[in-house]
Structure formats: C-alpha cells, structure tokens
Amino acid sequence: MISDRLKKIICDELYLDSSTIEINDETEATEVPGWDSLNHANIIVAIEKDYGVRFKGLEVLKCNNVGALQNLIDSKVSD
Amino acid sequence: MFGIDFTKIPDLFLYDPNYPLLFGSSLFLFLFFALLVFYRIFAKSNNARILVLIIFSLYFYYMAGGVFLLLLIANAILNFYFGKGMGATKVEGKRRNYLLLALLFNLGLLVYFKYSNFFIQLVNDINLGQFELIDIILPIGISFYTFKSLSYILDIYLEAMEPTKSFRDYFLFVTFFPNILAGPIDRAAKFLPQINKSYSLTRKEIALGLMLIMMGLIKKIMIADYISLNFVDRVFDSPVRFTGVENLLAVYGYALQLYCDFSGYSDIAIGIALLLGFKLMENFNYPFKAKSISEFWRRWHISLSSWLLDYVFRPLQITLRNWRKAGNITALIITFVLVGFWHGASWAFLVWGLLHGIYMAIGMLVQGPKRKFYNKYNLTNSKILGGMQIFITFNLVAFSFIFFRANSFESALEVINQILFFFKPTVFIQFVEGFTPTFILLILGFLFHFLPSSLGDKVTDKLSKLNIFVQAIIFTVVIWVVTQVQSADLQPFIYFQF
C-alpha cells in the first residue's frame, strides 16, 4: 500500500493534483506524468527531507516501482 | 558450369579483413536463407536449432573479426561466471568484488583496444613523457558486445534480474549474430527468456521481418551510400571549395545519411532477428521528429542512450542529488561526454558529446520558465510552435554532427565558417541542377521520415495478407532494384568503426 504521505510528496514535487492521480504498488515512475529521469532526484530528496531519512544510492537504484520505494521508506522509518 | 569457379568457394568461408560478411551482400543473403531453411527443419528441436544458431553466429563473427573471435568467446565465458558468482552470494562486499572484477575485465579490454593510443598521445602532447604509439587493431563490435555483457552484470548487481543457469543461453546472448557488430545493445533480461520459447512465427511477424530488411536495405544503399559518395563526402573532404549553401546542405545530408546508415543497419538486424524468432530492442524512433534534445535522445540510438541512462546517469544523479540542479547538470555533462567518448577516442567526439550535454543542461534549466511562458500564451498544443521546436532541435542536432563527421576539428570550423560568411544562396539552383538525384533523395528521405508512422504499420499489414510466394517475389524485386542503384561496392556501415 502506498501511504497518503508518500503520494502527497510525489504529487507536490510534480505539481500534480493528488486526487486525480492513481499511484499503487506496481506504478512505475514513467507512468506518473512529469516523473522523468531529470526530476527523479528531486523526488528522492523531497522524500528524504520529509521523512528525515537518508537512503544509500544503491538502495534507490534497486527500486523499480513505487511499492519498492514505499518498502524502502518503511524499512528506514522503523529502524 | 554457370561460370562458377568452384576452387574459389572455400575462400568465401575464410576471414578476409576486406570482405566481412555484410548484411545486404549476396553471400550473406544466400547463407541467411540457408540458415532459415535449417532453422525450419530443426524448428521442433530447440537444442538443435540453438546449436545451429550459435555455430552460424560464431562463423559470422569470424568473417568480420578473424582471430578476435577468441576474445568474444572469452568475454562470454568470463562474464557468465562473474554473473554466476555474484548471484550465488548475498554478501554485499562479495557482490561488489565480482562487479569490480567484471568492470576491470570488460572496460580494461575496451580501453586497451580503443583508447590506448589516445592516452599515449595525450601524455606525449602535454610532455609527461614520450611513448611510441601501439599498433592496435580494434576488434569489430567490441563497444557493442562489451556493453551488452556489462548490462547483464549490472542488472544482476542491481537485483533487476537473476543470473541465468544456462551457459549455452548466455553464450548465445553474447554472440547472437544479428546484433553483434553494431547493436542494438540488447538487454539480457529481455533476450534470455526468448531463447527457449518454441519457434513459430505469425504471418504478421514474417511480413514485419521482411519489411524491416527491405526498408533497411533501401535506407542504407539507396539513400545513405548514394548521398555520401556523391555529395556529402566531397563537401566534407574540402569544405572551402564549396559555398555556404552547399556546406549547409551537406550538413543536413550527413544527418540524413547517418540516420539512414545506422537505423537501416538496425532495421536489418531487428528484421533478421525477428525471422529467427527473437525480438530485439528498438533502436530508432523517427529521431528528427523530436521537439527537444532530450526527446531526440529518447528516439536516437535508443539502446545506447537507455544503457547510459540506466548505468551511468542514474547512479551519478543519485550520488549527487544533494547538489540539486548542479548535480543534475554534472551528471548530464559526464554522461554525454561519455556518449561521445564511446564513439571513439578523438577530441571531435568529445566535443560532440559535450555539446549535447550542454544542450541537455540548458534544456533542463529553461524547462520551468518555458512551461510558464507556453501556458500563459496558450501555446502548449500549438502546431506552429511544434513545427518550430522540431526545426530548432533538428538544426542543433545537425550542427553537432559537423564535429562528428568532419575530418578534423579545423575542417569542422571551416564548414561553419563557409555557412556563416560565404553562404551564396543563389548557388542553390546550381546545386539542384548539378546534383539532381542527391537533391531528390534528400527531399524523399526527409519526406518519408516525417510521414505518419502508422503508414509503415499499414503497409506491413497489407504485406502480411499476401501469399508467401508473392511476398518472396516482392522481396526479391526490392533487393534487385536496390543492387541496381548500388553505386560502387557496398559501403561498410558507419557504426562498424565504433
């Protein structure tokens, strides 16, 4: 499950209206309007800031969809 | 009998550096047809079919690269075991060691063969010492198969795929002849699962395969070879002997030539693979229709640009993410300089790559203001704006190709100088009169490029509904027409040198 908090961070960063955007575990970056390779880093930084966590580069690179990103966040927050 | 000298037949199967087995040569077409017949006979037995394919692939590479076949085999063996070793452990440190070993082996060989003399020259030029240049022959296709193998290793490292258990399957992935010499740089994750599927082709796939081979030959021989031999090469060989308008047309002509040469090659490779039951990744998608440089790179040499995006740009960008825009710009510039450097060890390629890095960086910086401006004046979906964006993008790309093509850096500056200060627009009429076939091909080439892409699908659809014999006749007629137009010997594909 994608938390509302994560969805809001993503939508805010991409100037999207979160009520019109569907994001689930299987959603890949390319399916979200505006989430391209250039602002990918901005989204990651926004997530790190909001949750007060720090990811390793390799951990981020291994995420192939939003579900994997959510799991990564959860694993950091519960530590 | 038939005027064939049978004593010469064995020579056809021996390596001769001047006669690689080019797609489009009659020997290749004959042997490929024989391969397809064998393939059909063994269609039910996967093992026999794959064995035939591996043997043919090794023969094909031997004809192009001679003794370097051994290097290719070593590449396949070692990378298979690097992948296997990495997959067998969960310990991060050990996985990293396998990665470093694989990078050292693959990039080490690539750097040795491709860049040794560049670095020796550099050391000599800045007076760090004086060394003799080494006499090195570049193993054909090394830039392509090295990247193919590295994607396998990197995907295992990034846990995007599991290593394959079958050495045979990996060996076929590396040596597969349709894409061994100049790509597309396929990904193992997409290719390996296709190997053990049973072989059957739909009518549509047969038609598409034939269509791609025909289009590829037309692009390569009728357009690229013709305009290069008859016009583009002459201008680039001595730019100052031509007016600015001719130089400009040669620059546009070269953009079309390079596209037709390389995408023609890719079409043939993809078509041949399709007839053998393999779907390779797309390499070109009407690149000159791009409305921005970043869109251009999503349409041009896609297998290389997506490789660098996944394995160079993303890791760099994530590492530098706290620098925000500066991090993105640094990652872009490094990635595109590497794109240039991948093409060859020369300053011209570096400048070409750097130019694209700068284009991309500027594109990123103006993205926000541009969006606001377009929204304010309601221009976002305007056709006129779209046309202008395509025109500007094409000219930026064509400008960068001056450095890619020119015989030297000075010569590139001469081309630019002629265009800026010796334009003489009235010479255009003389050009049309003097180079009429070239002019017509230029117009037709660009015209076909800008036709809706659905047209190709429609033609393929029509072709697939025809009887197989009618298809064969069409195919033969096209090849016959193409060989009639063929100016001299078949020109080697431009990307064979990279």
XYZ file of C-alpha atoms in Angstrom:
577
model
C 0.000 0.000 0.000
C 1.239 3.472 -0.882
C 0.790 5.862 2.031
C -1.009 9.174 1.506
C 2.084 10.914 2.804
C 4.320 9.474 0.068
C 1.705 10.178 -2.587
C 1.427 13.787 -1.440
C 5.208 14.303 -1.574
C 5.350 12.939 -5.118
C 2.377 14.991 -6.325
C 3.613 18.196 -4.689
C 7.020 17.789 -6.272
C 5.493 17.251 -9.731
C 2.761 19.929 -9.376
C 0.047 17.271 -9.721
C -3.418 17.211 -8.142
C -3.207 14.133 -5.919
C -6.971 13.498 -6.121
C -6.728 12.855 -9.885
C -3.617 10.667 -9.814
C -3.678 6.934 -9.180
C -0.478 5.565 -7.604
C -0.220 1.976 -6.376
C 2.497 -0.557 -5.515
C 3.014 -1.548 -9.130
C 3.176 2.018 -10.514
C 6.459 2.797 -12.240
C 7.985 6.268 -12.432
C 7.386 6.567 -16.185
C 3.628 6.096 -15.664
C 3.346 9.219 -13.489
C 3.045 12.410 -15.573
C 6.188 14.514 -15.285
C 8.225 11.937 -13.344
C 11.134 11.798 -15.750
C 14.769 10.921 -15.276
C 15.718 14.547 -14.613
C 13.434 15.299 -11.666
C 13.739 11.797 -10.238
C 16.487 13.041 -7.926
C 14.279 15.910 -6.707
C 11.575 13.473 -5.669
C 14.060 11.307 -3.782
C 15.477 14.370 -1.993
C 11.942 15.546 -1.107
C 11.128 12.129 0.377
C 14.357 12.048 2.404
C 13.651 15.520 3.755
C 10.035 14.837 4.651
C 10.746 11.563 6.459
C 14.098 12.680 7.834
C 15.882 9.646 6.460
C 18.889 9.053 4.223
C 18.990 6.341 1.545
C 22.049 4.658 0.101
C 22.467 5.224 -3.641
C 22.260 1.510 -4.371
C 19.016 1.169 -2.383
C 17.355 3.834 -4.525
C 18.666 2.344 -7.766
C 17.201 -1.041 -6.862
C 13.654 0.374 -6.545
C 11.810 -0.481 -9.733
C 8.381 0.822 -8.734
C 6.657 2.999 -6.124
C 5.872 -0.064 -3.986
C 9.586 -0.808 -3.633
C 10.187 2.845 -2.726
C 7.477 2.655 -0.027
C 9.096 -0.513 1.390
C 12.464 1.221 1.466
C 10.976 4.185 3.367
C 9.197 1.856 5.812
C 12.416 -0.052 6.488
C 14.215 3.226 7.305
C 11.435 4.686 9.455
C 11.008 1.550 11.587
C 14.761 1.390 12.357
C 29.209 -24.738 -65.401
C 27.258 -21.493 -64.705
C 30.599 -19.705 -64.872
C 31.299 -20.531 -61.210
C 34.904 -21.187 -60.279
C 34.421 -23.855 -57.624
C 38.036 -23.643 -56.461
C 37.226 -20.161 -55.106
C 34.317 -21.322 -52.932
C 36.439 -22.240 -49.872
C 37.837 -18.666 -49.881
C 34.331 -17.377 -49.247
C 34.384 -19.040 -45.854
C 37.774 -17.701 -44.772
C 38.391 -14.450 -42.950
C 39.460 -11.601 -45.189
C 39.664 -8.214 -43.464
C 38.470 -6.511 -46.642
C 35.401 -8.701 -47.027
C 33.367 -9.056 -43.855
C 30.016 -10.740 -44.319
C 27.942 -7.565 -44.678
C 24.167 -7.654 -44.316
C 22.971 -6.899 -47.823
C 25.828 -8.716 -49.589
C 24.602 -11.538 -51.818
C 26.681 -14.118 -49.911
C 25.061 -13.077 -46.651
C 21.542 -13.202 -48.093
C 22.247 -16.659 -49.539
C 23.679 -18.035 -46.285
C 20.915 -16.452 -44.232
C 18.342 -18.140 -46.450
C 20.152 -21.480 -45.926
C 20.156 -20.804 -42.163
C 16.405 -20.174 -42.222
C 15.864 -23.497 -44.033
C 17.908 -25.371 -41.389
C 16.129 -23.455 -38.703
C 12.744 -24.512 -40.065
C 13.841 -28.166 -40.277
C 15.018 -28.116 -36.652
C 12.116 -25.925 -35.510
C 10.756 -28.649 -33.233
C 14.071 -29.400 -31.538
C 15.155 -26.396 -29.520
C 18.628 -27.776 -28.806
C 19.493 -28.406 -32.448
C 18.028 -25.046 -33.506
C 20.019 -23.110 -30.920
C 23.180 -25.046 -31.791
C 22.793 -24.133 -35.472
C 22.292 -20.513 -34.455
C 25.409 -20.465 -32.265
C 27.581 -22.053 -34.954
C 26.325 -19.570 -37.566
C 26.917 -16.669 -35.160
C 30.495 -17.738 -34.491
C 31.123 -18.107 -38.232
C 29.596 -14.664 -38.876
C 31.804 -13.009 -36.272
C 34.875 -14.874 -37.519
C 34.243 -13.480 -41.017
C 34.173 -9.945 -39.612
C 36.732 -10.119 -36.838
C 39.022 -13.081 -37.593
C 41.091 -14.165 -34.615
C 39.246 -11.723 -32.322
C 36.567 -14.397 -32.204
C 38.607 -15.802 -29.298
C 38.171 -12.533 -27.407
C 34.422 -12.695 -27.911
C 34.351 -16.268 -26.599
C 36.461 -15.257 -23.585
C 34.020 -12.405 -22.938
C 31.075 -14.813 -22.921
C 32.786 -17.363 -20.635
C 34.134 -14.907 -18.059
C 31.018 -12.768 -17.801
C 28.868 -15.858 -17.363
C 30.981 -16.861 -14.337
C 31.143 -13.311 -12.938
C 27.337 -13.240 -13.072
C 27.036 -16.687 -11.556
C 29.435 -15.861 -8.723
C 27.640 -12.615 -7.956
C 24.232 -14.269 -7.944
C 25.395 -17.017 -5.584
C 26.120 -14.672 -2.678
C 24.031 -12.220 -0.689
C 27.047 -10.601 0.962
C 27.273 -7.039 -0.371
C 31.069 -6.919 -0.214
C 31.456 -10.085 -2.270
C 28.932 -8.898 -4.822
C 30.869 -5.673 -5.178
C 34.094 -7.624 -5.706
C 32.514 -9.541 -8.574
C 31.280 -6.253 -10.008
C 34.742 -4.692 -9.815
C 36.302 -7.764 -11.408
C 33.794 -7.671 -14.270
C 34.264 -3.917 -14.789
C 38.029 -4.334 -14.776
C 37.917 -7.122 -17.339
C 35.334 -5.596 -19.691
C 36.338 -1.948 -19.527
C 40.027 -2.880 -19.340
C 39.888 -4.603 -22.724
C 37.730 -1.865 -24.218
C 40.091 0.860 -23.010
C 43.154 -1.061 -24.151
C 41.899 -1.631 -27.686
C 40.068 1.618 -28.168
C 41.776 4.296 -26.125
C 45.451 3.305 -25.606
C 46.787 5.466 -28.389
C 44.581 8.402 -27.413
C 46.063 8.413 -23.909
C 49.623 7.821 -25.137
C 49.214 10.783 -27.491
C 47.791 12.863 -24.642
C 50.760 12.020 -22.396
C 53.142 12.909 -25.234
C 51.336 16.162 -26.034
C 51.419 17.514 -22.513
C 55.061 16.475 -22.205
C 54.643 13.977 -19.399
C 56.890 11.636 -21.361
C 57.440 10.326 -24.857
C 55.983 6.951 -25.783
C 55.606 5.175 -29.101
C 52.043 4.632 -30.302
C 50.991 0.980 -30.278
C 49.900 -0.855 -33.392
C 46.400 -1.937 -32.365
C 43.527 -3.202 -34.465
C 40.111 -2.543 -32.947
C 38.146 -5.808 -32.607
C 34.932 -5.133 -34.525
C 31.825 -4.828 -32.370
C 33.762 -4.673 -29.067
C 31.987 -1.483 -27.938
C 28.650 -3.170 -28.518
C 29.221 -6.611 -27.034
C 31.118 -5.185 -24.043
C 28.096 -3.027 -23.199
C 25.756 -5.959 -23.790
C 27.687 -8.103 -21.306
C 28.038 -5.278 -18.799
C 24.281 -4.727 -18.742
C 23.914 -8.368 -17.659
C 26.408 -7.951 -14.814
C 24.974 -4.586 -13.728
C 21.385 -5.862 -13.787
C 22.377 -8.737 -11.527
C 24.148 -6.297 -9.234
C 21.089 -4.019 -9.117
C 18.920 -7.100 -8.500
C 16.916 -6.357 -11.636
C 17.467 -9.954 -12.798
C 18.760 -13.339 -11.673
C 21.833 -14.764 -13.444
C 20.948 -17.442 -15.994
C 21.869 -21.013 -15.097
C 22.467 -21.974 -18.706
C 25.902 -21.205 -20.123
C 24.589 -22.025 -23.592
C 21.850 -19.388 -23.322
C 24.286 -16.728 -22.135
C 26.737 -17.666 -24.873
C 24.009 -17.159 -27.491
C 23.051 -13.811 -25.942
C 26.618 -12.503 -26.315
C 27.404 -13.972 -29.737
C 23.952 -13.614 -31.400
C 24.981 -12.531 -34.895
C 22.248 -10.038 -35.880
C 23.340 -7.508 -33.257
C 26.968 -8.496 -32.630
C 28.687 -5.917 -34.874
C 26.755 -2.723 -34.247
C 23.819 -3.366 -31.914
C 21.081 -2.810 -30.891
C 22.760 -3.250 -27.485
C 20.151 -5.679 -26.217
C 19.471 -6.437 -22.553
C 19.916 -9.984 -21.248
C 16.720 -9.715 -19.180
C 14.721 -9.281 -22.404
C 16.712 -11.653 -24.609
C 17.352 -14.733 -22.451
C 13.675 -15.663 -21.827
C 13.125 -15.753 -25.610
C 15.723 -18.468 -26.254
C 13.752 -21.453 -25.024
C 10.394 -20.446 -26.413
C 9.287 -22.724 -29.241
C 9.868 -21.285 -32.694
C 6.787 -20.152 -34.519
C 6.136 -17.015 -36.492
C 2.824 -15.369 -37.246
C 2.187 -14.049 -40.748
C 2.443 -10.572 -39.316
C 5.891 -11.239 -37.869
C 7.163 -12.660 -41.161
C 5.843 -9.615 -43.016
C 7.350 -7.246 -40.449
C 10.716 -9.022 -40.614
C 10.809 -8.814 -44.419
C 9.601 -5.222 -44.348
C 12.352 -4.198 -41.903
C 15.058 -5.882 -44.007
C 13.773 -4.221 -47.203
C 13.470 -0.793 -45.599
C 16.904 -1.193 -44.050
C 18.500 -2.019 -47.406
C 16.726 0.882 -49.102
C 17.802 3.321 -46.382
C 21.373 2.063 -46.382
C 22.107 1.532 -50.063
C 19.717 3.839 -51.901
C 19.908 6.815 -49.563
C 22.917 6.727 -47.209
C 25.531 5.307 -49.588
C 24.320 7.337 -52.543
C 24.261 10.774 -50.929
C 27.519 10.159 -49.084
C 29.539 9.070 -52.132
C 28.025 11.593 -54.496
C 27.765 14.671 -52.339
C 28.379 14.658 -48.582
C 31.883 13.146 -48.684
C 33.009 15.574 -51.381
C 31.973 18.621 -49.363
C 33.446 17.374 -46.081
C 36.702 16.440 -47.845
C 37.301 20.085 -48.793
C 34.678 22.432 -47.340
C 36.372 25.595 -48.620
C 35.836 24.538 -52.230
C 32.071 24.767 -51.706
C 29.770 27.677 -50.872
C 27.925 28.000 -47.571
C 24.649 26.800 -49.038
C 26.337 23.609 -50.261
C 28.028 23.136 -46.892
C 24.671 23.553 -45.158
C 23.052 21.012 -47.481
C 25.952 18.625 -46.834
C 25.414 19.019 -43.080
C 21.688 18.260 -43.470
C 22.631 15.496 -45.898
C 25.010 13.979 -43.375
C 22.302 13.982 -40.704
C 20.093 12.029 -43.101
C 22.982 9.779 -44.180
C 23.959 8.867 -40.619
C 20.337 8.203 -39.715
C 19.713 6.051 -42.807
C 23.004 4.196 -42.392
C 22.633 3.352 -38.732
C 18.865 2.965 -38.490
C 18.984 0.998 -41.762
C 21.516 -1.335 -40.161
C 19.351 -1.594 -37.031
C 16.225 -2.322 -39.109
C 18.017 -5.174 -40.889
C 19.388 -6.550 -37.598
C 15.945 -6.386 -35.952
C 14.266 -7.899 -39.047
C 16.752 -10.775 -39.271
C 16.410 -11.496 -35.549
C 12.623 -11.437 -35.868
C 12.691 -14.068 -38.639
C 14.780 -16.204 -36.253
C 12.164 -15.764 -33.546
C 13.823 -13.041 -31.431
C 12.502 -9.574 -30.647
C 15.413 -7.151 -30.236
C 15.014 -3.752 -28.645
C 14.038 -0.766 -30.751
C 16.964 1.462 -31.700
C 15.427 4.423 -33.574
C 12.024 6.051 -33.475
C 11.901 8.837 -36.084
C 14.529 10.919 -34.235
C 14.149 14.056 -36.354
C 10.541 14.378 -35.215
C 11.857 15.247 -31.737
C 10.741 18.583 -30.274
C 13.646 18.837 -27.840
C 17.134 17.415 -27.411
C 16.008 15.189 -24.544
C 13.248 13.811 -26.785
C 15.835 13.337 -29.536
C 17.817 11.071 -27.219
C 14.706 9.026 -26.479
C 14.420 8.443 -30.237
C 18.059 8.176 -31.424
C 20.275 5.123 -30.776
C 17.842 4.188 -28.019
C 19.745 1.062 -26.958
C 22.860 3.154 -26.171
C 21.087 6.152 -24.659
C 18.951 3.976 -22.375
C 22.072 1.995 -21.367
C 23.862 5.154 -20.320
C 20.725 6.473 -18.638
C 20.381 3.336 -16.514
C 24.007 2.609 -15.670
C 25.779 5.998 -15.773
C 23.341 8.888 -15.448
C 21.058 7.473 -12.732
C 23.843 6.342 -10.363
C 25.651 9.674 -10.827
C 22.474 11.675 -10.335
C 21.520 9.805 -7.158
C 25.019 10.202 -5.751
C 24.997 13.936 -6.479
C 21.327 14.500 -5.563
C 22.023 16.950 -2.771
C 23.600 19.366 -5.213
C 20.144 19.708 -6.740
C 20.325 21.307 -10.211
C 24.115 21.373 -10.181
C 24.087 17.623 -9.524
C 21.802 17.002 -12.482
C 23.940 19.186 -14.723
C 27.162 17.465 -13.652
C 25.605 14.045 -14.253
C 24.311 15.154 -17.663
C 27.644 16.560 -18.814
C 29.599 13.486 -17.662
C 27.087 11.122 -19.287
C 27.125 12.897 -22.634
C 30.894 13.295 -22.737
C 30.957 9.510 -22.245
C 28.428 9.117 -25.078
C 30.895 10.986 -27.282
C 33.887 9.076 -25.984
C 32.114 5.747 -26.522
C 32.080 6.540 -30.252
C 35.823 6.836 -30.377
C 38.954 8.226 -28.889
C 39.017 11.646 -30.501
C 38.505 15.242 -29.466
C 35.846 15.640 -32.133
C 33.635 13.002 -30.486
C 34.266 14.559 -27.085
C 33.191 17.961 -28.392
C 30.117 16.367 -29.971
C 29.179 14.683 -26.691
C 29.916 17.797 -24.632
C 27.726 19.846 -26.954
C 24.810 17.501 -26.304
C 25.499 17.624 -22.571
C 25.314 21.410 -22.729
C 22.136 21.306 -24.836
C 20.551 18.995 -22.262
C 21.657 21.148 -19.340
C 20.268 24.320 -20.920
C 17.077 22.444 -21.801
C 16.687 21.480 -18.154
C 17.308 24.999 -16.875
C 14.782 26.644 -19.192
C 12.154 23.926 -18.753
C 10.293 25.739 -15.962
C 10.182 29.244 -17.469
C 9.371 27.749 -20.883
C 6.364 25.863 -19.474
C 5.066 29.031 -17.768
C 5.508 31.062 -20.963
C 3.696 28.494 -23.122
C 0.857 28.198 -20.608
C 0.486 31.966 -20.364
C 0.112 32.411 -24.128
C -1.759 29.132 -24.545
C 0.900 27.751 -26.890
C 1.345 24.264 -25.425
C -0.568 22.430 -28.147
C 0.111 24.897 -30.947
C 1.078 23.255 -34.255
C 3.237 26.226 -35.274
C 5.207 26.046 -32.048
C 5.608 22.267 -32.503
C 6.967 22.804 -36.016
C 9.399 25.432 -34.776
C 10.590 23.172 -31.971
C 11.222 20.345 -34.455
C 13.117 22.725 -36.763
C 15.297 24.118 -33.962
C 16.017 20.674 -32.489
C 16.973 19.313 -35.903
C 19.357 22.211 -36.522
C 21.001 21.820 -33.113
C 21.499 18.110 -33.829
C 22.768 18.739 -37.375
C 25.182 21.353 -36.013
C 26.604 18.834 -33.536
C 27.068 16.295 -36.342
C 29.508 18.681 -38.066
C 32.046 17.712 -35.395
C 31.025 14.070 -35.633
C 31.651 13.937 -39.380
C 34.397 16.480 -40.155
C 37.821 15.052 -40.952
C 39.387 17.272 -38.301
C 38.471 19.953 -35.813
C 39.827 22.655 -38.176
C 37.764 21.251 -41.001
C 34.624 21.441 -38.819
C 35.340 25.121 -38.223
C 35.780 25.614 -41.989
C 32.314 24.151 -42.586
C 30.799 26.546 -40.033
C 32.783 29.460 -41.459
C 31.582 28.778 -45.006
C 27.949 28.599 -43.843
C 28.201 31.842 -41.862
C 30.318 34.000 -44.157
C 30.150 32.566 -47.671
C 26.534 31.464 -47.964
C 25.723 32.477 -51.611
C 22.060 31.355 -51.632
C 21.808 31.613 -55.445
C 24.156 28.626 -55.786
C 21.198 26.530 -54.619
C 19.868 26.454 -58.214
C 23.225 25.159 -59.478
C 23.194 22.528 -56.737
C 19.760 21.282 -57.804
C 20.928 21.128 -61.431
C 24.312 19.584 -60.698
C 23.239 17.104 -58.025
C 19.658 16.347 -59.079
C 19.494 12.710 -57.823
C 21.058 13.729 -54.486
C 18.579 16.589 -54.163
C 15.627 14.276 -54.885
C 16.908 11.679 -52.381
C 17.350 14.357 -49.708
C 13.771 15.532 -50.219
C 12.373 11.984 -50.324
C 14.443 10.877 -47.320
C 13.181 13.668 -45.084
C 9.658 13.397 -46.514
C 9.418 9.694 -45.623
C 10.809 10.457 -42.193
C 8.009 12.917 -41.457
C 5.141 10.796 -42.773
C 2.880 9.430 -40.011
C 4.497 6.316 -38.536
C 1.180 4.446 -38.820
C 1.786 4.287 -42.584
C 4.532 1.679 -42.099
C 2.146 -0.435 -39.993
C -0.469 -0.273 -42.729
C 1.988 -1.411 -45.411
C 3.193 -4.272 -43.158
C -0.423 -5.248 -42.573
C -1.104 -5.374 -46.327
C 2.113 -7.370 -46.891
C 1.152 -9.911 -44.220
C -2.114 -10.661 -46.029
C -0.307 -11.605 -49.232
C 0.608 -15.141 -50.231
C 4.127 -16.153 -49.105
C 5.230 -16.532 -52.749
C 4.055 -13.028 -53.590
C 5.964 -11.793 -50.519
C 9.089 -13.593 -51.761
C 8.705 -12.015 -55.202
C 8.320 -8.517 -53.706
C 11.373 -9.133 -51.510
C 13.452 -10.300 -54.490
C 12.376 -7.367 -56.651
C 13.277 -4.862 -53.916
C 16.711 -6.435 -53.458
C 17.234 -6.430 -57.208
C 16.274 -2.755 -57.517
C 18.497 -1.855 -54.579
C 21.515 -3.652 -56.084
C 20.929 -1.855 -59.380
C 21.162 1.516 -57.650
C 24.180 0.453 -55.610
C 26.866 2.922 -56.630
C 30.068 1.022 -56.064
C 30.905 -1.666 -53.563
C 28.618 -1.866 -50.578
C 29.940 0.730 -48.135
C 30.742 -0.546 -44.626
C 28.224 0.605 -42.033
C 29.421 3.764 -40.271
C 28.913 2.265 -36.833
C 31.265 -0.683 -37.512
C 34.180 1.571 -36.607
C 32.876 2.298 -33.098
